[in-house]
Every structure is written in C-alpha cells, then in structure tokens.
Coordinates of N, CA and C in Angstrom, one line a residue:
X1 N -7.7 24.4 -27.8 CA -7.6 25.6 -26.9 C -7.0 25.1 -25.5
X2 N -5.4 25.7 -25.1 CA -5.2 25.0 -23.4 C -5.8 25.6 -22.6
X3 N -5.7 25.2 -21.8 CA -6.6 25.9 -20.4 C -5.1 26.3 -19.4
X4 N -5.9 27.7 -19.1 CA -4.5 28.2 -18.4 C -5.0 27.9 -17.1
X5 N -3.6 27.2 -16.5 CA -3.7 27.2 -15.2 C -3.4 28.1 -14.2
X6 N -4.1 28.6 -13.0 CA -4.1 29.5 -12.4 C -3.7 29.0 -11.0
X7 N -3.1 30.4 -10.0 CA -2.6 29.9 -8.4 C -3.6 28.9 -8.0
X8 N -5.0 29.3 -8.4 CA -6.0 28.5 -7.5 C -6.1 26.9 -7.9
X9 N -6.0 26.9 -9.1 CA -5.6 25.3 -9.5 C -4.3 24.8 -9.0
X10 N -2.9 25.5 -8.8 CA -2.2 24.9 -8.7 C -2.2 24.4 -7.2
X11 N -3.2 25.1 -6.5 CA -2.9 25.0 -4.7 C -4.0 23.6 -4.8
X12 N -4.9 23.6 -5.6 CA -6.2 22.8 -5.6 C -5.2 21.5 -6.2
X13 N -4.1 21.6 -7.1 CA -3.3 19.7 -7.4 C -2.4 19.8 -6.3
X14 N -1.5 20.2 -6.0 CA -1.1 20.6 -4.4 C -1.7 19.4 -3.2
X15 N -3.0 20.0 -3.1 CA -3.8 19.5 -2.0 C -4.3 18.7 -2.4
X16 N -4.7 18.4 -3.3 CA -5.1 16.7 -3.9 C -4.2 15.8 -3.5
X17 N -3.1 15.9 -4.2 CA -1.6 15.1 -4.5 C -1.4 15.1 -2.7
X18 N -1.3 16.1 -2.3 CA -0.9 15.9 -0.7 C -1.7 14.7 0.2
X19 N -3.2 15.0 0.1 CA -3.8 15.1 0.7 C -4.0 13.0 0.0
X20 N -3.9 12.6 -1.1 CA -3.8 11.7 -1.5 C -2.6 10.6 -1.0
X21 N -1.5 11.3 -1.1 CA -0.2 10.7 -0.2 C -0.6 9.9 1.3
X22 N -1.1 11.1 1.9 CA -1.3 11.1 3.2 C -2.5 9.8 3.4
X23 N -3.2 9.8 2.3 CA -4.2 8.9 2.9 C -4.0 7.2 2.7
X24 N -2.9 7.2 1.3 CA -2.1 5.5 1.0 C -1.9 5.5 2.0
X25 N -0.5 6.6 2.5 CA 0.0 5.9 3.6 C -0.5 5.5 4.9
X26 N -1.9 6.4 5.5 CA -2.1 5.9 6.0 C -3.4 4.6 5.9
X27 N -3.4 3.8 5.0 CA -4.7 2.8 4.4 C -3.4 1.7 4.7
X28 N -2.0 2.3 4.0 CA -0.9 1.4 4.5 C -0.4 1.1 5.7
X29 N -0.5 1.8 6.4 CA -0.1 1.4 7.9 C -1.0 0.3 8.6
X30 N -2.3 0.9 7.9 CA -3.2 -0.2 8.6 C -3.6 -1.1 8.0
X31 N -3.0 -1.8 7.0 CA -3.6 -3.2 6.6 C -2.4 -3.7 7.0
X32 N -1.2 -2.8 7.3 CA 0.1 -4.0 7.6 C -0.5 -4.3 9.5
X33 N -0.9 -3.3 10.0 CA -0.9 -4.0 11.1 C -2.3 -4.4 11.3
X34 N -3.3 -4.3 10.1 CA -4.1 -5.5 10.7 C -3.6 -6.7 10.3
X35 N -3.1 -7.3 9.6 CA -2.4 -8.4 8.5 C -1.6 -9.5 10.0
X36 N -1.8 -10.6 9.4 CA -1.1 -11.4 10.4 C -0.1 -12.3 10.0
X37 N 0.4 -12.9 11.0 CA 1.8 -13.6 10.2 C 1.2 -14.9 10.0
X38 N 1.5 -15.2 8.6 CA 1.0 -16.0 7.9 C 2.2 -17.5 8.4
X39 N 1.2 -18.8 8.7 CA 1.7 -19.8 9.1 C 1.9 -20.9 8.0
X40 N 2.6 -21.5 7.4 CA 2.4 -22.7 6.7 C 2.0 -23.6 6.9
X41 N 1.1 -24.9 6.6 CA 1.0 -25.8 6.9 C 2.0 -26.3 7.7
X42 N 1.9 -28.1 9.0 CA 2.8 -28.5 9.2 C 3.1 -29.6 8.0
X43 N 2.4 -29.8 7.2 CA 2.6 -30.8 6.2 C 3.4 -29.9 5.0
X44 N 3.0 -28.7 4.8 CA 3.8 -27.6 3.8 C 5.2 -27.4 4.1
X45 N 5.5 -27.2 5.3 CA 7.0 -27.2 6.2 C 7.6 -28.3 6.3
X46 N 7.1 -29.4 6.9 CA 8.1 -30.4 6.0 C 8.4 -31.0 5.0
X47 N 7.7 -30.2 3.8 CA 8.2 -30.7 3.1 C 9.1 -29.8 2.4
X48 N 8.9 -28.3 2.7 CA 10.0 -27.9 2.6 C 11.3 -27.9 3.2
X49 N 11.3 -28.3 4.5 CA 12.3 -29.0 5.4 C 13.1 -30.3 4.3
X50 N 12.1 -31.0 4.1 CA 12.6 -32.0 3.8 C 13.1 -32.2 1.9
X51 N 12.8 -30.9 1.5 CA 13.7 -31.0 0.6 C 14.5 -29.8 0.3
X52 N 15.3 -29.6 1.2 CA 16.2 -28.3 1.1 C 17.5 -29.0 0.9

C-alpha cells in the first residue's frame, strides 16, 4: 500500500532538508574556526626538508 504524500508532508521534508543544511553548515563553520593550524614537529620538518 503507498502512502500518499500530501502539501503538509511535502512542507514538513522541505523544512527538515532545509533546516538540516543550515545546521552542517553551520556545525561547519565552527569547527573550522575552532581548529588550529596544525605544526609539525621540528624533527618531522627536517626531515622532510631534508629529503626533498
């Protein structure tokens, strides 16, 4: 048996899907600017220095 979908379901995936977008991106905004710039070792850098 399908299940017929009606206006009120369609506004109800709508607002899901929307309202789901809206909240990655903003979960994404903020782990990039909590996130920090990652340093290498000085012993990891020279040795990639030192074998390039």
């Amino acid at each position: 048996m399908e299940k017929k979908c009606t206006n009120s379901d369609e506004i109800f995936e709508i607002l899901l899907r929307d309202g789901l977008a809206k909240k990655l991106s903003e979960e994404s905004e903020t782990l990039i600017a909590e996130s920090e710039n990652h340093e290498f070792s000085e012993r990891f850098s020279k040795n990639i220095r030192k074998n390039r």
